[in-house]
């Protein structure tokens, strides 16, 4: 058995013996504690670390309009989730309270078609992401487009757009606006000289275009177009649906208005139909006035689901970008693929424009199979993971053959005019594992 050892028999180093002295012993030296601010001053000198500004898209998507931003007071609640305010009508405490609201001295809500607390949180969140002064959320992307055009282009005005803008927007501009005394001109994105010529010859009120376009993913040089249009007094409206606010911010590039079909990447789960338009307070106020008359209000429940989707948008879009880039590279080298349309490829004619204004290239890849209409249909039908469906931007991968999905029954002339070939496939990458999608595409190509 080991002999017992008492503390008094142990010889301790001098430093440790000092620690055992009573605190009031003269052997203890009192040292004044350096306060935290003074310690930082000693460590950093005159340079103090900047306060966090919380401007990253990841943080704004979660907190803007709620904990952060101008809507924070209105949304103040002990609920982490944004409350769904389903009431259609809001009451006032007194006539003076109502007058203060009417005169803009008090912010509140009056009627659900005009505004709603849940929708207001959503609008402020989108404004933060788009770096916009204001945002209007609508019942659909098409409602956002139509309301914007009606509000900003008066009778006698002139809309210039591209031949491959969203098909329903193209039809509305060409067919409906002409009956209201509004002229329209369609140009090819490949021919920027025609844009300059139209601007020089005619009084253009507004230029409208998708960037990237659907399904060929051409990209508008937003900076250049904005500069050219603004010289002639024309507004610029960009539909940025296929990019999302994570990949592209048209307002920071010179555009006056940005619209989205928020059904796609922003809501992101194929379960909400919504649209939004962002820009300056002055322009959005004009659009909002028309929106009140047209009645395209989104429901508070849909707005809540939209908010929930936005909170994961940055994560989802990062996955979409990564998978689509890998998919495009894979297909570009495959012997059964004639051509790949994806602005993330260096071989793509729109790559330099996209690179200059986008931080990611989106989740849609279009490609032409080395086959005819029926052979391409066999490829599409052989795919096991993606669903044959319209739309894009959700968690599930979707696939379609535009000649069948969107242009079935159309003439060859119309298909050619829109760049639609029988062997064209549009693949909207979801958030599945790339290797699973890769293996599925490779096995389906063997069926051709």
Coordinates of C-alpha atoms in Angstrom, one line a residue:
X1 CA 0.0 0.0 0.0
X2 CA 1.4 3.4 -1.0
X3 CA 2.2 5.7 2.0
X4 CA -0.2 8.6 2.5
X5 CA 1.0 12.0 1.5
X6 CA -0.1 15.2 3.1
X7 CA -0.2 18.6 1.3
X8 CA 2.2 20.1 3.8
X9 CA 5.0 17.7 2.8
X10 CA 4.8 18.5 -0.9
X11 CA 7.3 21.1 -2.2
X12 CA 5.4 23.3 -4.6
X13 CA 6.9 25.7 -7.2
X14 CA 6.9 29.3 -6.1
X15 CA 4.1 30.3 -8.5
X16 CA 1.7 27.7 -7.2
X17 CA 2.6 28.6 -3.5
X18 CA 1.5 32.1 -4.2
X19 CA -1.9 30.9 -5.4
X20 CA -2.4 29.2 -2.0
X21 CA -1.8 32.4 0.0
X22 CA -4.9 34.2 1.4
X23 CA -6.3 36.9 -0.9
X24 CA -5.4 39.6 1.7
X25 CA -1.8 38.5 1.8
X26 CA 0.7 41.2 0.9
X27 CA 2.3 38.6 -1.4
X28 CA -0.6 39.0 -3.8
X29 CA -0.3 41.8 -6.3
X30 CA -3.5 43.5 -7.3
X31 CA -3.9 44.0 -11.0
X32 CA -6.7 46.2 -12.4
X33 CA -8.9 44.3 -14.8
X34 CA -8.9 45.7 -18.3
X35 CA -12.5 46.4 -19.4
X36 CA -13.7 44.7 -22.6
X37 CA -13.6 47.9 -24.7
X38 CA -10.1 48.7 -23.5
X39 CA -9.0 45.1 -24.2
X40 CA -10.3 45.5 -27.8
X41 CA -8.4 48.8 -28.0
X42 CA -5.2 47.1 -26.9
X43 CA -5.7 44.3 -29.4
X44 CA -6.9 46.2 -32.4
X45 CA -5.5 49.7 -31.8
X46 CA -7.8 52.4 -33.3
X47 CA -9.5 49.9 -35.7
X48 CA -12.6 48.3 -34.2
X49 CA -14.4 45.4 -36.0
X50 CA -17.4 46.7 -38.0
X51 CA -20.9 45.8 -36.8
X52 CA -22.6 43.1 -38.9
X53 CA -24.9 44.5 -41.5
X54 CA -26.8 41.3 -42.2
X55 CA -26.9 41.9 -46.0
X56 CA -26.2 38.4 -47.2
X57 CA -29.0 36.8 -49.2
X58 CA -29.0 33.8 -46.9
X59 CA -29.7 36.0 -43.8
X60 CA -32.1 38.3 -45.6
X61 CA -34.2 35.4 -46.9
X62 CA -34.7 34.2 -43.4
X63 CA -35.1 37.5 -41.4
X64 CA -35.9 40.4 -43.7
X65 CA -39.4 41.8 -43.1
X66 CA -39.6 40.0 -39.8
X67 CA -36.7 40.4 -37.4
X68 CA -34.7 42.7 -39.7
X69 CA -35.8 45.6 -41.9
X70 CA -38.5 48.3 -42.1
X71 CA -41.3 45.7 -41.5
X72 CA -39.8 44.4 -38.3
X73 CA -42.0 46.5 -36.0
X74 CA -45.2 45.5 -37.8
X75 CA -44.3 41.9 -37.7
X76 CA -43.2 42.0 -34.0
X77 CA -44.5 38.9 -32.3
X78 CA -43.2 36.1 -30.1
X79 CA -44.0 33.6 -32.8
X80 CA -40.9 32.6 -34.8
X81 CA -43.2 31.7 -37.8
X82 CA -44.9 34.6 -39.5
X83 CA -48.5 34.8 -38.4
X84 CA -51.2 34.2 -41.0
X85 CA -53.6 37.2 -40.7
X86 CA -56.7 35.9 -42.5
X87 CA -59.0 38.8 -41.7
X88 CA -60.2 40.7 -44.8
X89 CA -61.0 43.9 -43.0
X90 CA -59.1 45.9 -40.4
X91 CA -60.7 48.3 -37.9
X92 CA -59.6 51.7 -36.5
X93 CA -59.6 52.9 -32.9
X94 CA -61.2 56.3 -33.8
X95 CA -61.9 58.7 -36.5
X96 CA -58.6 60.4 -35.8
X97 CA -56.9 57.1 -36.1
X98 CA -58.5 56.6 -39.5
X99 CA -57.5 60.1 -40.6
X100 CA -53.9 59.5 -39.6
X101 CA -54.0 56.4 -41.7
X102 CA -55.5 58.2 -44.7
X103 CA -52.9 60.9 -44.5
X104 CA -50.0 58.5 -44.2
X105 CA -49.1 59.4 -40.6
X106 CA -49.9 55.9 -39.4
X107 CA -49.2 52.7 -41.1
X108 CA -52.0 50.1 -41.0
X109 CA -54.2 48.1 -43.2
X110 CA -57.7 48.7 -44.4
X111 CA -58.9 46.0 -46.7
X112 CA -57.4 42.7 -47.9
X113 CA -57.4 43.5 -51.6
X114 CA -55.2 46.5 -50.9
X115 CA -52.8 45.1 -48.3
X116 CA -52.4 42.5 -45.6
X117 CA -49.9 42.1 -42.7
X118 CA -48.7 38.7 -43.8
X119 CA -48.3 39.8 -47.4
X120 CA -46.5 43.0 -46.2
X121 CA -43.8 40.8 -44.5
X122 CA -43.4 38.9 -47.8
X123 CA -43.1 42.1 -49.8
X124 CA -40.5 43.6 -47.5
X125 CA -38.5 40.3 -47.6
X126 CA -38.5 40.4 -51.4
X127 CA -37.5 44.1 -51.5
X128 CA -34.5 43.3 -49.4
X129 CA -33.4 40.4 -51.6
X130 CA -33.9 42.5 -54.8
X131 CA -32.3 45.7 -53.3
X132 CA -35.6 47.4 -54.2
X133 CA -37.4 50.3 -52.5
X134 CA -40.8 48.5 -52.8
X135 CA -42.4 45.3 -54.0
X136 CA -45.9 44.2 -54.9
X137 CA -46.9 40.6 -54.5
X138 CA -49.6 39.3 -56.9
X139 CA -51.7 36.3 -57.4
X140 CA -49.5 35.0 -60.3
X141 CA -46.5 35.8 -62.4
X142 CA -48.8 36.6 -65.3
X143 CA -50.8 39.0 -63.1
X144 CA -47.5 40.8 -62.2
X145 CA -46.6 41.2 -65.9
X146 CA -50.0 42.4 -67.1
X147 CA -50.4 44.8 -64.2
X148 CA -47.0 46.3 -64.8
X149 CA -47.6 46.8 -68.5
X150 CA -51.0 48.4 -68.0
X151 CA -49.7 50.7 -65.3
X152 CA -46.5 51.9 -67.1
X153 CA -47.5 51.9 -70.8
X154 CA -50.4 54.3 -71.6
X155 CA -52.5 54.3 -74.7
X156 CA -50.3 55.5 -77.6
X157 CA -47.3 54.0 -75.8
X158 CA -44.8 51.6 -77.3
X159 CA -43.5 48.3 -75.9
X160 CA -40.4 46.7 -77.2
X161 CA -39.7 43.1 -76.3
X162 CA -37.9 40.0 -77.6
X163 CA -39.2 37.3 -79.8
X164 CA -38.5 34.6 -77.2
X165 CA -40.0 36.3 -74.1
X166 CA -42.5 34.3 -72.1
X167 CA -45.1 33.1 -74.6
X168 CA -48.2 34.3 -72.7
X169 CA -46.6 37.7 -72.2
X170 CA -45.7 37.8 -75.8
X171 CA -49.3 37.1 -76.8
X172 CA -50.6 39.7 -74.4
X173 CA -48.2 42.4 -75.7
X174 CA -48.9 41.5 -79.4
X175 CA -52.6 40.9 -79.2
X176 CA -54.2 42.6 -76.2
X177 CA -52.2 45.8 -75.9
X178 CA -52.6 46.5 -79.6
X179 CA -56.4 46.7 -79.0
X180 CA -55.7 49.4 -76.4
X181 CA -53.8 51.6 -78.8
X182 CA -50.4 50.4 -77.6
X183 CA -47.7 49.6 -80.2
X184 CA -45.3 46.7 -79.9
X185 CA -42.0 45.8 -81.5
X186 CA -40.3 42.4 -81.2
X187 CA -36.6 42.1 -81.7
X188 CA -34.2 39.2 -81.6
X189 CA -31.7 39.1 -78.7
X190 CA -29.0 38.0 -81.2
X191 CA -29.4 41.4 -83.0
X192 CA -28.7 44.3 -80.7
X193 CA -28.4 46.6 -83.6
X194 CA -32.1 46.3 -84.2
X195 CA -32.7 47.4 -80.5
X196 CA -30.6 50.5 -81.1
X197 CA -32.5 51.2 -84.4
X198 CA -35.9 50.9 -82.8
X199 CA -34.8 53.2 -79.9
X200 CA -33.5 55.8 -82.4
X201 CA -36.6 55.7 -84.7
X202 CA -39.5 55.4 -82.3
X203 CA -40.5 56.7 -78.8
X204 CA -40.2 53.5 -76.8
X205 CA -42.0 53.6 -73.5
X206 CA -40.8 50.3 -72.0
X207 CA -38.4 47.5 -72.9
X208 CA -39.5 44.1 -71.5
X209 CA -37.5 40.9 -71.7
X210 CA -36.8 37.6 -69.9
X211 CA -33.2 36.9 -68.8
X212 CA -32.4 34.1 -69.0
X213 CA -35.0 33.2 -71.6
X214 CA -37.1 30.1 -71.6
X215 CA -36.2 27.5 -72.9
X216 CA -33.0 28.4 -74.7
X217 CA -31.5 30.4 -71.8
X218 CA -30.3 33.4 -73.8
X219 CA -29.2 36.3 -71.6
X220 CA -30.0 40.0 -71.9
X221 CA -27.0 42.3 -71.3
X222 CA -29.0 44.2 -68.7
X223 CA -26.4 47.0 -68.2
X224 CA -26.1 47.7 -71.9
X225 CA -29.8 47.6 -72.5
X226 CA -30.5 49.8 -69.5
X227 CA -28.0 52.4 -70.7
X228 CA -29.4 52.4 -74.3
X229 CA -33.0 52.6 -73.1
X230 CA -32.4 55.3 -70.5
X231 CA -30.7 57.6 -73.0
X232 CA -34.0 57.6 -74.9
X233 CA -36.2 57.8 -71.9
X234 CA -37.5 54.2 -72.0
X235 CA -38.1 52.1 -68.9
X236 CA -36.5 48.6 -68.6
X237 CA -38.4 45.7 -67.1
X238 CA -36.7 42.3 -66.7
X239 CA -38.4 39.0 -66.0
X240 CA -35.8 37.3 -63.8
X241 CA -37.8 34.2 -63.1
X242 CA -35.2 31.7 -64.4
X243 CA -32.4 33.3 -62.4
X244 CA -34.1 34.0 -59.0
X245 CA -32.9 36.9 -56.8
X246 CA -30.1 34.7 -55.6
X247 CA -28.4 34.5 -59.0
X248 CA -29.3 37.9 -60.4
X249 CA -30.4 41.3 -59.3
X250 CA -31.5 43.3 -62.3
X251 CA -32.2 46.5 -60.4
X252 CA -28.5 46.7 -59.4
X253 CA -27.6 46.4 -63.1
X254 CA -29.7 49.3 -64.2
X255 CA -33.2 47.9 -64.7
X256 CA -36.2 49.9 -63.5
X257 CA -38.5 46.9 -62.7
X258 CA -38.0 43.2 -62.1
X259 CA -40.8 40.7 -62.2
X260 CA -40.9 37.1 -61.2
X261 CA -43.2 34.1 -61.5
X262 CA -42.6 33.4 -57.8
X263 CA -44.2 30.0 -58.3
X264 CA -40.8 28.8 -59.5
X265 CA -37.6 29.2 -57.5
X266 CA -38.8 31.7 -54.9
X267 CA -41.7 29.6 -53.5
X268 CA -39.8 26.6 -54.7
X269 CA -42.1 23.6 -53.8
X270 CA -44.7 23.5 -56.7
X271 CA -47.4 24.3 -54.2
X272 CA -48.0 28.1 -54.5
X273 CA -49.0 30.3 -57.5
X274 CA -47.7 33.8 -57.0
X275 CA -45.9 36.7 -58.7
X276 CA -44.1 39.8 -57.7
X277 CA -42.8 43.0 -59.1
X278 CA -40.1 45.2 -57.5
X279 CA -38.6 48.6 -58.2
X280 CA -38.7 52.2 -57.0
X281 CA -41.4 53.4 -54.6
X282 CA -42.7 55.7 -57.4
X283 CA -43.1 53.0 -60.0
X284 CA -44.5 50.4 -57.6
X285 CA -47.1 52.9 -56.4
X286 CA -48.4 53.2 -60.0
X287 CA -48.5 49.5 -60.4
X288 CA -50.1 49.0 -57.1
X289 CA -53.0 51.4 -58.0
X290 CA -53.7 49.2 -61.1
X291 CA -53.4 46.1 -59.0
X292 CA -56.1 47.3 -56.6
X293 CA -58.5 47.7 -59.6
X294 CA -57.6 44.4 -61.2
X295 CA -57.9 42.5 -58.0
X296 CA -55.0 40.1 -58.2
X297 CA -54.4 39.9 -54.5
X298 CA -52.6 36.8 -53.1
X299 CA -54.2 35.1 -50.1
X300 CA -52.5 35.3 -46.7
X301 CA -52.2 31.5 -46.6
X302 CA -50.4 31.5 -49.9
X303 CA -48.2 34.4 -48.8
X304 CA -47.2 32.4 -45.7
X305 CA -46.2 29.4 -47.8
X306 CA -44.3 31.7 -50.1
X307 CA -42.4 33.1 -47.0
X308 CA -41.6 29.6 -45.9
X309 CA -40.3 28.8 -49.3
X310 CA -38.1 31.9 -49.4
X311 CA -36.3 31.0 -46.2
X312 CA -34.7 28.0 -48.0
X313 CA -34.3 29.6 -51.4
X314 CA -30.6 30.3 -51.1
X315 CA -29.9 26.7 -50.1
X316 CA -32.1 25.3 -52.9
X317 CA -30.8 27.6 -55.6
X318 CA -27.2 26.6 -54.7
X319 CA -28.2 23.0 -55.2
X320 CA -30.0 23.8 -58.5
X321 CA -27.0 25.7 -59.8
X322 CA -24.5 23.0 -58.9
X323 CA -26.5 20.1 -60.3
X324 CA -27.4 21.9 -63.6
X325 CA -23.7 22.9 -64.1
X326 CA -22.6 19.3 -63.7
X327 CA -25.5 18.1 -65.9
X328 CA -24.6 20.6 -68.7
X329 CA -20.9 19.5 -68.6
X330 CA -22.0 15.8 -68.8
X331 CA -24.3 16.3 -71.7
X332 CA -21.9 18.5 -73.7
X333 CA -19.5 15.6 -73.9
X334 CA -22.1 12.9 -74.7
X335 CA -22.2 11.4 -78.2
X336 CA -26.0 11.3 -78.4
X337 CA -26.4 15.0 -77.6
X338 CA -26.2 17.6 -80.5
X339 CA -26.2 20.8 -78.4
X340 CA -26.5 22.0 -74.9
X341 CA -28.1 25.3 -74.0
X342 CA -26.7 26.5 -70.6
X343 CA -25.1 29.9 -69.9
X344 CA -22.8 28.3 -67.4
X345 CA -20.8 26.6 -70.2
X346 CA -17.8 28.5 -71.5
X347 CA -18.8 27.3 -75.0
X348 CA -22.3 29.0 -74.7
X349 CA -22.6 32.2 -76.7
X350 CA -24.2 33.9 -73.7
X351 CA -21.6 32.8 -71.2
X352 CA -19.7 36.1 -71.0
X353 CA -22.9 38.2 -70.5
X354 CA -24.2 35.7 -67.9
X355 CA -20.8 35.7 -66.1
X356 CA -20.8 39.5 -65.9
X357 CA -24.2 39.8 -64.2
X358 CA -25.1 36.4 -62.5
X359 CA -23.6 34.7 -59.5
X360 CA -25.0 31.3 -60.6
X361 CA -26.6 30.1 -63.8
X362 CA -29.8 28.5 -62.7
X363 CA -31.3 25.0 -62.5
X364 CA -32.6 24.6 -66.1
X365 CA -30.6 22.9 -68.8
X366 CA -32.0 22.6 -72.3
X367 CA -30.4 20.2 -74.9
X368 CA -31.0 18.7 -78.3
X369 CA -30.9 15.0 -78.6
X370 CA -29.5 13.3 -81.7
X371 CA -32.9 12.0 -82.8
X372 CA -36.2 13.0 -84.2
X373 CA -39.5 13.8 -82.4
X374 CA -40.4 10.2 -81.6
X375 CA -36.9 9.3 -80.6
X376 CA -36.7 12.2 -78.2
X377 CA -40.1 11.2 -76.8
X378 CA -38.6 7.7 -76.1
X379 CA -35.8 9.3 -74.2
X380 CA -38.2 11.5 -72.1
X381 CA -40.4 8.5 -71.4
X382 CA -37.5 6.4 -70.3
X383 CA -36.5 8.8 -67.5
X384 CA -37.4 7.5 -64.1
X385 CA -36.7 10.3 -61.7
X386 CA -38.0 13.6 -63.3
X387 CA -41.7 14.1 -63.8
X388 CA -43.0 15.1 -67.2
X389 CA -44.6 18.4 -66.4
X390 CA -44.5 22.1 -67.1
X391 CA -43.1 24.7 -64.7
X392 CA -39.6 24.6 -63.0
X393 CA -37.7 25.6 -59.9
X394 CA -39.1 23.2 -57.3
X395 CA -37.5 20.4 -55.3
X396 CA -38.5 17.8 -57.8
X397 CA -36.8 17.5 -61.2
X398 CA -39.1 18.1 -64.1
X399 CA -38.6 17.3 -67.8
X400 CA -40.5 18.4 -70.9
X401 CA -40.2 18.3 -74.7
X402 CA -41.3 21.8 -75.7
X403 CA -42.5 20.6 -79.2
X404 CA -45.0 18.4 -77.3
X405 CA -45.6 20.3 -74.1
X406 CA -46.0 23.9 -75.4
X407 CA -46.0 23.7 -79.2
X408 CA -48.1 20.7 -80.0
X409 CA -50.3 21.5 -83.0
X410 CA -48.4 24.6 -83.9
X411 CA -47.0 25.0 -87.4
X412 CA -43.4 24.3 -88.2
X413 CA -43.0 28.0 -89.1
X414 CA -44.1 29.1 -85.6
X415 CA -41.8 26.5 -84.0
X416 CA -38.8 27.6 -86.1
X417 CA -39.5 31.3 -85.3
X418 CA -39.3 30.5 -81.6
X419 CA -36.2 28.2 -81.9
X420 CA -38.2 25.1 -81.0
X421 CA -36.9 21.9 -82.5
X422 CA -38.5 18.5 -82.3
X423 CA -35.5 17.1 -80.5
X424 CA -35.2 19.9 -77.8
X425 CA -35.6 18.8 -74.2
X426 CA -35.9 21.2 -71.2
X427 CA -34.7 19.7 -67.9
X428 CA -35.4 21.5 -64.7
X429 CA -33.0 20.1 -62.1
X430 CA -34.5 19.6 -58.6
X431 CA -32.6 19.0 -55.5
X432 CA -32.0 15.3 -55.9
X433 CA -28.5 13.9 -55.8
X434 CA -26.7 14.7 -59.1
X435 CA -25.3 11.1 -59.4
X436 CA -28.9 9.7 -59.3
X437 CA -30.0 12.1 -62.0
X438 CA -26.8 11.4 -64.0
X439 CA -27.4 7.7 -64.0
X440 CA -31.0 8.1 -65.0
X441 CA -30.2 10.3 -68.0
X442 CA -27.4 8.0 -69.1
X443 CA -29.7 5.0 -69.1
X444 CA -32.5 6.9 -70.9
X445 CA -30.1 8.0 -73.6
X446 CA -29.4 4.3 -74.3
X447 CA -33.0 3.9 -75.2
X448 CA -32.6 6.1 -78.3

